[in-house]
XYZ file of C-alpha atoms in Angstrom:
556
model
C -94.734 -112.982 56.983
C -91.209 -111.587 55.211
C -93.187 -108.175 54.923
C -90.389 -105.546 54.721
C -91.839 -101.927 55.835
C -91.429 -98.705 53.951
C -89.235 -96.260 55.936
C -90.937 -93.198 55.308
C -89.517 -89.234 56.451
C -91.799 -86.461 57.744
C -90.277 -83.481 55.688
C -90.296 -80.836 58.787
C -88.496 -78.207 59.884
C -85.710 -78.398 57.977
C -85.497 -81.867 57.161
C -85.989 -82.760 53.551
C -83.823 -85.513 52.333
C -84.526 -89.078 53.969
C -81.971 -90.567 51.756
C -79.488 -88.308 54.412
C -81.144 -90.658 57.057
C -81.173 -93.973 55.006
C -84.804 -93.902 54.746
C -87.203 -95.254 51.798
C -88.731 -91.604 50.645
C -90.036 -88.601 52.273
C -93.832 -87.628 53.185
C -94.839 -83.450 53.120
C -95.970 -82.070 56.613
C -97.573 -79.155 55.533
C -97.452 -76.210 56.408
C -93.370 -77.394 56.500
C -90.918 -76.785 53.873
C -94.264 -76.231 51.583
C -95.009 -72.490 52.836
C -90.737 -71.245 52.269
C -89.883 -68.210 50.647
C -93.883 -67.048 50.509
C -95.062 -63.867 51.744
C -96.687 -62.304 55.447
C -99.815 -60.848 55.532
C -100.260 -59.760 58.414
C -99.947 -56.257 58.535
C -102.841 -56.445 55.453
C -105.467 -58.466 57.647
C -107.085 -57.004 60.843
C -105.687 -58.462 63.540
C -107.917 -59.231 66.772
C -104.935 -59.188 69.227
C -102.207 -55.998 68.916
C -99.838 -58.487 69.828
C -100.115 -60.961 67.788
C -96.302 -61.495 66.295
C -96.827 -63.931 64.110
C -97.068 -65.414 60.199
C -100.479 -65.440 58.244
C -99.974 -66.556 54.863
C -101.791 -66.901 51.696
C -103.911 -69.747 51.399
C -103.855 -69.770 47.314
C -100.602 -68.799 47.741
C -99.831 -72.253 49.769
C -101.546 -74.408 47.432
C -100.826 -72.685 44.197
C -96.473 -73.338 45.235
C -97.214 -76.631 47.050
C -97.996 -77.585 43.009
C -95.610 -75.842 41.901
C -92.749 -77.536 43.986
C -90.365 -79.605 41.108
C -89.909 -83.113 41.324
C -87.049 -84.928 44.311
C -84.521 -87.040 43.022
C -85.941 -89.609 45.782
C -89.493 -90.740 46.684
C -91.408 -87.946 47.587
C -95.384 -88.514 49.026
C -97.080 -85.000 48.729
C -99.739 -84.236 51.532
C -102.003 -81.320 51.549
C -103.791 -79.619 54.316
C -107.344 -78.094 54.397
C -106.731 -74.841 56.751
C -103.699 -74.188 59.350
C -103.901 -71.922 62.415
C -101.500 -73.223 65.047
C -101.914 -70.007 67.370
C -103.673 -72.030 69.669
C -100.558 -74.034 70.755
C -98.711 -70.498 70.323
C -100.489 -67.522 71.180
C -99.760 -65.086 69.455
C -97.054 -66.187 67.476
C -98.307 -68.820 65.303
C -98.475 -69.357 62.406
C -102.130 -69.254 59.942
C -103.765 -69.287 56.572
C -105.643 -66.762 55.173
C -108.604 -67.601 52.724
C -108.774 -70.955 53.345
C -112.083 -72.378 51.265
C -113.333 -75.699 50.137
C -112.850 -75.516 47.009
C -109.376 -74.223 46.888
C -108.637 -76.890 48.990
C -110.478 -78.944 46.491
C -108.504 -77.845 43.813
C -104.817 -78.554 45.990
C -106.368 -82.079 46.757
C -106.586 -82.925 42.965
C -104.004 -81.536 41.841
C -101.697 -83.708 44.538
C -103.719 -86.845 43.375
C -102.981 -86.008 39.744
C -99.262 -86.065 40.448
C -99.447 -89.055 42.928
C -100.654 -90.464 39.590
C -98.037 -89.790 37.751
C -95.910 -90.429 40.509
C -97.029 -93.257 42.321
C -94.848 -94.471 45.127
C -94.176 -98.404 44.396
C -97.100 -98.503 42.252
C -99.405 -96.745 44.546
C -100.406 -93.591 43.887
C -100.797 -92.014 47.432
C -102.151 -88.704 48.977
C -101.547 -86.971 52.734
C -104.277 -85.230 54.122
C -102.928 -83.078 57.712
C -105.311 -83.238 58.810
C -108.916 -85.297 60.637
C -110.029 -83.619 63.462
C -106.707 -81.028 64.831
C -108.426 -78.490 65.825
C -105.898 -77.002 67.320
C -103.675 -76.280 64.219
C -106.884 -75.392 62.598
C -106.020 -78.635 60.048
C -109.397 -80.701 60.153
C -111.862 -82.521 58.238
C -113.860 -83.097 60.337
C -117.139 -80.979 60.249
C -117.575 -77.022 61.440
C -120.403 -75.246 62.446
C -118.671 -72.848 59.878
C -118.605 -75.031 56.922
C -120.215 -78.104 57.772
C -119.782 -81.503 55.462
C -118.228 -79.140 52.745
C -114.435 -80.119 53.115
C -115.453 -84.236 53.118
C -117.489 -83.137 50.198
C -114.440 -81.199 48.607
C -112.356 -84.451 49.794
C -115.278 -86.764 47.984
C -115.537 -85.034 45.014
C -111.350 -84.549 44.501
C -110.634 -88.188 45.019
C -113.600 -89.360 42.192
C -112.284 -86.323 39.268
C -115.587 -85.066 39.573
C -116.188 -81.007 38.643
C -118.127 -79.090 41.328
C -119.283 -76.778 39.181
C -122.710 -75.767 41.140
C -123.839 -75.088 37.760
C -123.068 -78.433 35.977
C -125.828 -80.032 33.638
C -127.779 -82.732 34.712
C -127.670 -86.829 33.452
C -130.469 -88.117 31.337
C -130.790 -91.689 32.115
C -132.914 -93.564 29.822
C -134.254 -96.951 30.643
C -136.787 -99.493 29.296
C -138.831 -100.041 32.462
C -139.035 -100.200 36.217
C -139.487 -104.189 36.666
C -137.617 -106.025 39.103
C -134.632 -107.625 36.261
C -130.900 -106.820 36.474
C -130.241 -104.372 33.734
C -133.183 -102.453 35.877
C -131.893 -102.686 39.126
C -128.231 -101.384 38.182
C -129.987 -98.624 36.672
C -131.302 -97.950 39.967
C -128.380 -98.297 42.046
C -126.734 -95.772 39.141
C -128.792 -93.717 40.495
C -128.573 -94.137 43.563
C -124.818 -93.678 43.164
C -124.273 -90.478 41.020
C -126.821 -88.677 43.467
C -125.374 -89.919 46.529
C -121.839 -90.086 46.502
C -121.007 -87.970 43.074
C -124.049 -84.975 44.082
C -124.600 -85.303 40.556
C -128.012 -84.373 39.016
C -129.851 -87.264 37.338
C -133.461 -87.582 36.116
C -134.457 -90.777 34.947
C -137.037 -91.565 31.864
C -138.430 -95.055 31.286
C -139.473 -96.334 28.672
C -142.299 -98.037 30.529
C -143.583 -98.190 34.243
C -142.443 -101.267 36.862
C -142.841 -102.234 40.732
C -139.321 -100.260 40.391
C -140.582 -96.807 39.948
C -141.156 -95.595 44.047
C -137.513 -96.275 44.630
C -136.996 -94.818 41.457
C -137.993 -92.014 42.877
C -136.420 -91.994 46.327
C -133.304 -90.569 44.380
C -133.909 -88.767 41.255
C -136.763 -87.272 39.240
C -138.837 -89.871 37.278
C -141.455 -90.188 35.054
C -142.497 -92.289 32.311
C -141.793 -91.960 28.121
C -145.358 -93.835 28.043
C -147.131 -91.873 30.601
C -149.441 -88.711 28.645
C -149.237 -86.406 32.424
C -145.553 -87.598 34.090
C -145.450 -84.666 36.157
C -148.917 -85.899 37.802
C -146.935 -88.355 39.411
C -145.644 -88.440 42.795
C -142.524 -90.258 44.694
C -145.711 -91.880 46.394
C -147.858 -93.036 43.485
C -148.197 -95.996 41.638
C -146.753 -96.400 38.098
C -148.647 -97.813 36.029
C -147.175 -101.221 34.604
C -147.200 -103.564 31.703
C -149.139 -105.943 33.882
C -146.121 -108.820 33.878
C -142.538 -108.992 34.433
C -142.399 -112.638 32.645
C -140.317 -110.523 30.608
C -137.660 -108.360 31.139
C -138.120 -106.184 28.077
C -140.938 -105.057 26.446
C -141.623 -105.473 22.522
C -138.523 -102.672 20.824
C -139.550 -100.283 18.061
C -137.567 -98.274 15.834
C -138.747 -94.819 16.604
C -136.495 -93.316 13.516
C -138.866 -90.471 12.747
C -140.581 -89.205 15.627
C -139.430 -86.997 18.658
C -141.370 -88.651 21.459
C -138.333 -88.092 23.933
C -138.016 -83.936 22.962
C -141.918 -84.151 23.254
C -141.779 -86.024 26.673
C -139.279 -83.596 28.254
C -140.910 -80.643 26.527
C -143.923 -81.023 29.296
C -141.858 -81.658 31.315
C -140.137 -77.986 30.674
C -136.498 -79.324 29.914
C -134.784 -80.124 26.574
C -132.529 -82.616 25.639
C -129.599 -80.059 25.304
C -130.571 -79.530 28.875
C -128.653 -82.085 29.823
C -124.706 -82.556 29.938
C -124.948 -86.531 28.529
C -127.253 -89.151 28.161
C -126.426 -92.629 29.955
C -129.093 -95.665 27.797
C -129.297 -98.610 29.731
C -130.053 -101.112 27.231
C -129.830 -102.229 23.886
C -134.721 -101.732 24.276
C -133.736 -97.854 24.454
C -131.424 -97.559 21.528
C -134.406 -96.570 19.215
C -133.810 -92.926 20.827
C -130.662 -92.470 19.523
C -131.441 -90.953 15.969
C -132.749 -88.141 18.381
C -130.251 -87.873 20.559
C -128.093 -87.684 17.184
C -129.996 -85.083 15.994
C -129.702 -83.003 18.979
C -126.382 -83.297 19.732
C -126.472 -84.578 23.434
C -123.266 -87.166 23.856
C -124.671 -90.744 24.017
C -123.410 -92.799 26.104
C -124.707 -96.346 25.650
C -124.598 -99.865 27.852
C -124.637 -102.710 26.607
C -125.165 -105.704 28.203
C -126.687 -108.141 26.026
C -125.494 -111.129 24.489
C -126.637 -112.493 20.804
C -129.386 -115.069 21.932
C -131.031 -112.456 23.667
C -130.379 -109.973 20.917
C -132.253 -112.345 17.860
C -135.189 -113.214 20.906
C -136.363 -109.508 21.066
C -136.120 -108.969 17.469
C -132.835 -105.819 18.842
C -130.293 -106.114 15.499
C -132.034 -102.836 14.507
C -131.304 -101.352 17.944
C -127.932 -102.653 17.490
C -126.996 -101.337 14.399
C -128.419 -97.988 16.260
C -125.724 -98.383 18.881
C -122.779 -99.115 16.532
C -123.921 -95.955 14.054
C -125.197 -93.355 16.306
C -123.087 -93.677 20.160
C -120.578 -91.904 21.447
C -119.611 -94.380 23.341
C -120.417 -97.368 24.418
C -120.102 -99.184 27.095
C -119.707 -103.573 27.634
C -118.810 -105.428 31.128
C -116.752 -107.575 29.506
C -115.191 -108.981 26.334
C -117.516 -111.869 25.919
C -120.484 -108.988 25.355
C -117.951 -106.871 22.927
C -117.391 -109.802 20.457
C -121.541 -110.560 20.752
C -122.348 -107.342 19.445
C -119.757 -107.316 16.411
C -120.892 -111.006 15.575
C -123.770 -108.474 14.407
C -121.365 -107.290 11.723
C -121.754 -103.694 12.382
C -118.647 -101.086 12.883
C -118.378 -99.662 15.831
C -117.797 -96.032 14.890
C -117.585 -93.938 18.314
C -115.542 -95.345 21.487
C -116.076 -98.773 23.050
C -114.956 -99.282 26.329
C -114.772 -102.654 28.656
C -115.694 -101.441 32.102
C -117.333 -104.581 34.687
C -120.461 -102.413 36.711
C -119.626 -103.520 40.206
C -121.043 -104.166 43.062
C -123.901 -102.383 44.358
C -124.850 -104.190 47.238
C -123.192 -104.723 50.281
C -122.478 -108.228 51.004
C -121.322 -109.230 54.663
C -120.680 -113.551 55.396
C -122.293 -113.099 58.678
C -122.991 -116.480 61.340
C -125.742 -115.322 62.861
C -127.955 -115.504 59.356
C -126.191 -118.645 57.953
C -127.767 -120.408 61.527
C -131.272 -119.007 60.770
C -131.554 -119.661 57.320
C -129.952 -122.689 57.459
C -132.472 -123.653 60.150
C -135.148 -122.838 58.038
C -134.672 -124.368 55.212
C -134.020 -127.721 57.412
C -130.399 -127.692 56.382
C -127.422 -128.732 59.034
C -124.241 -127.118 59.891
C -121.994 -129.700 58.091
C -123.516 -130.114 55.480
C -123.014 -128.763 52.054
C -125.963 -126.097 50.052
C -125.062 -124.531 46.919
C -126.983 -121.807 45.337
C -128.363 -119.557 42.488
C -129.474 -116.206 42.548
C -131.956 -114.719 39.662
C -135.349 -115.018 38.091
C -135.000 -118.955 37.309
C -135.842 -119.196 33.496
C -134.297 -121.546 30.409
C -131.356 -118.376 29.647
C -130.473 -118.390 33.536
C -130.009 -122.240 33.288
C -132.861 -123.629 36.354
C -133.334 -126.849 34.090
C -129.220 -126.813 34.038
C -129.403 -126.213 38.274
C -131.779 -128.823 38.790
C -130.396 -131.534 37.051
C -127.055 -130.608 38.953
C -129.514 -131.444 41.911
C -130.578 -134.200 41.327
C -127.250 -136.291 40.254
C -125.644 -134.418 42.937
C -128.160 -135.922 45.462
C -127.227 -139.026 43.992
C -123.361 -139.018 45.055
C -123.365 -136.507 48.165
C -126.046 -137.334 50.621
C -125.012 -133.947 52.789
C -125.222 -131.722 49.664
C -128.136 -128.896 49.008
C -129.444 -126.808 46.463
C -131.521 -123.829 46.831
C -132.413 -121.072 43.766
C -133.022 -117.718 44.967
C -135.322 -115.279 43.266
C -138.696 -116.102 41.361
C -139.657 -119.441 39.278
C -141.018 -118.599 35.221
C -144.086 -121.065 35.172
C -142.382 -123.095 32.402
C -139.716 -123.577 35.119
C -142.251 -124.597 37.635
C -143.868 -126.874 35.764
C -140.242 -128.579 35.666
C -140.051 -128.609 39.461
C -142.848 -129.713 40.196
C -142.395 -133.028 38.107
C -138.550 -133.299 39.711
C -140.284 -133.082 43.342
C -142.311 -136.510 43.688
C -138.571 -137.651 44.807
C -138.912 -137.487 48.446
C -135.559 -137.179 48.693
C -135.010 -134.234 46.101
C -137.984 -131.963 47.663
C -135.841 -132.421 50.798
C -132.844 -131.033 49.720
C -133.516 -128.506 46.715
C -135.056 -125.557 48.058
C -136.753 -122.712 46.585
C -137.693 -120.259 48.983
C -138.053 -117.215 46.352
C -136.819 -113.807 46.796
C -136.972 -110.988 49.763
C -134.966 -107.974 48.012
C -132.387 -106.611 49.791
C -132.315 -109.966 51.882
C -128.571 -111.366 51.333
C -128.965 -114.331 54.288
C -128.971 -117.031 51.550
C -124.612 -115.705 50.930
C -124.022 -116.157 54.779
C -126.050 -119.740 54.772
C -124.212 -120.888 50.836
C -121.133 -122.480 50.718
C -120.776 -122.648 46.521
C -122.122 -120.371 43.414
C -123.532 -122.150 41.256
C -123.897 -119.623 37.913
C -125.580 -122.046 35.440
C -126.431 -119.345 33.235
C -126.305 -119.771 29.548
C -126.091 -116.691 28.615
C -125.857 -114.006 31.150
C -123.282 -110.547 30.607
C -121.399 -110.461 33.823
C -123.685 -110.963 36.309
C -123.697 -108.663 39.649
C -124.411 -112.218 41.719
C -121.332 -113.271 41.140
C -119.506 -109.959 42.798
C -122.598 -110.357 45.550
C -121.499 -114.032 46.077
C -117.508 -113.168 46.570
C -117.817 -110.492 48.262
C -119.678 -113.364 50.735
C -116.876 -115.565 50.144
C -117.810 -117.649 48.426
C -116.213 -120.128 45.318
C -118.216 -120.274 42.112
C -118.455 -122.536 39.291
C -119.508 -121.286 35.927
C -120.231 -122.171 31.985
C -117.698 -121.626 29.851
C -117.916 -117.999 27.270
C -121.558 -117.950 28.932
C -121.429 -115.211 31.514
C -118.193 -112.765 30.837
C -116.988 -114.153 34.122
C -114.486 -116.725 33.112
C -111.284 -114.353 34.672
C -112.772 -114.813 37.732
C -113.352 -117.733 37.832
C -109.831 -118.521 37.010
C -109.089 -116.919 40.210
C -111.632 -117.688 42.337
C -113.893 -120.450 41.387
C -114.054 -123.054 38.341
C -115.334 -122.923 34.518
C -116.545 -125.992 33.118
C -118.967 -126.994 29.351
C -122.191 -126.127 28.972
C -124.352 -128.629 30.773
C -121.457 -130.591 32.425
C -123.052 -132.248 34.641
C -120.150 -134.632 35.912
C -117.643 -131.705 34.817
C -120.350 -129.374 37.399
C -120.002 -131.741 40.596
C -116.440 -132.331 40.274
C -115.496 -128.663 40.205
C -118.325 -127.777 43.360
C -116.461 -130.830 45.603
C -112.743 -129.864 44.602
C -114.162 -126.136 46.082
C -115.545 -126.756 48.744
C -113.297 -129.469 49.835
C -110.392 -127.210 49.698
C -112.023 -124.069 50.380
C -110.599 -122.040 54.019
C -110.807 -118.908 55.629
C -108.043 -117.211 53.373
C -109.675 -118.046 50.072
C -112.651 -116.323 51.774
C -111.317 -112.878 52.659
C -109.355 -113.149 49.515
C -112.292 -112.975 47.413
C -113.839 -110.781 50.059
C -111.159 -108.541 49.543
C -110.929 -108.118 45.765
C -114.683 -107.830 45.724
C -114.574 -104.794 48.159
C -110.916 -102.741 46.534
C -111.683 -104.285 42.805
C -115.292 -104.305 42.218
C -117.348 -101.540 43.582
C -120.085 -99.660 41.454
C -118.381 -95.892 42.428
C -115.658 -97.107 40.160
C -117.907 -98.285 37.363
C -119.481 -94.454 37.890
C -116.752 -92.766 37.714
C -115.725 -94.034 34.995
C -118.936 -93.333 33.264
C -118.829 -89.675 34.405
C -115.267 -89.431 32.965
C -116.856 -90.827 29.026
C -118.991 -87.497 29.477
C -116.288 -85.168 29.042
C -114.484 -87.018 27.276
C -113.537 -85.864 23.247
């Protein structure tokens, strides 16, 4: 392929400088080099083997010396080791590190990672670990009886930059309700990732209930602000709902003078000051910001709404509160930030652009492709264009149908499928068009099945028909499945992604949409599909998004 490999030297015994051998760089190989000059603790420890004549090093001293070594003139990659004891290979003559613990190992690995970021190897911050399962030399991350998974957990914390203090204060996640919409699903997966991946303590408080309550309670303590006795609701209970999933937001209200959140937490036996930070998931919940400001709690607000929706739900006052009282404001794209700033309120805190990342792993599966296509009555040579979400005007279900109607007249092998629940108005529009036999045969509305991603395997392209949609996760899921996509210019915050992996067309441009889809599907191949998959898996995961949010909690 014309790619030249890098040739590196392991720094073992007295071999330190790779340039002598004409190599590109060196990799540390503990315990070699890093223990040089350290004292032998053999006389100060209890020896079970009276014939032992080997070396005993203090692990803490090893860590400190490794992290304080000067940076050489040649390229060098640092290495760490959870412990070391090669007496099994060199009976009574080996080298042992005394006092190794997961906490000290985490300190060492964290320091090595910080060094790697300052001194990257050809742009990549690399660190080596010796080793996964070197049992005969006492260097292993693999779980054992004594420490269990502690070394692996320490590795994860160091890699993600998470503090390991067991007394660390919990996070409070504040959302507006638990209905099955994008922002609510994002909050659910934030809680899941913060708990499962970062091992943080999380408490979720929602302004209203919904059908996701049970899912929230699988991962975190979850209560509803509107419930009089929220502590009586168990993980298996059914939470009250406002009875409709038609709208993604409750009707907002500004509560400048109330202490509803504090009063609610008081019933639960906690206080706002008990939390490390409060993460506000949508603009609707921003009516709690004055109370957070009064108590001095770090408030991080995630803004997902674009101007049309803000105006539709009368959230202009919430925008003012967010701009004035949030310590940090996180936008998923520049488009969303620009829309927020269009209301004219000066941002007094710090603004950040962090795309939320994909929280659902999507695998392209030939069996799933065949199964769903058989169910829908689609032959394999035919093309399937999909969209996913709640089918309403904002998501552009009407534009999706218009495109499908025109495509059917020009492309005999194209099918369209919308995966998701239909708004009643959109159902009426679908019924109006469905009297055409060919339209009814080639436009499919199978509904939505939670957790099922077969539609991405069955499809050949995604048509993101939204009029306004701030960086929708469905695009990342489609890309991970290898699909190209078409979106409307300046409507969704994914124009940069479209420039690499799809196309953008003017809003409502049906001929332009059909041309873009034809070009993308006509030229697509396995190499392009793999590029899309690799991009999402390497750059668009929710773990990185959570890492960014955690860093904000400790930022000045």
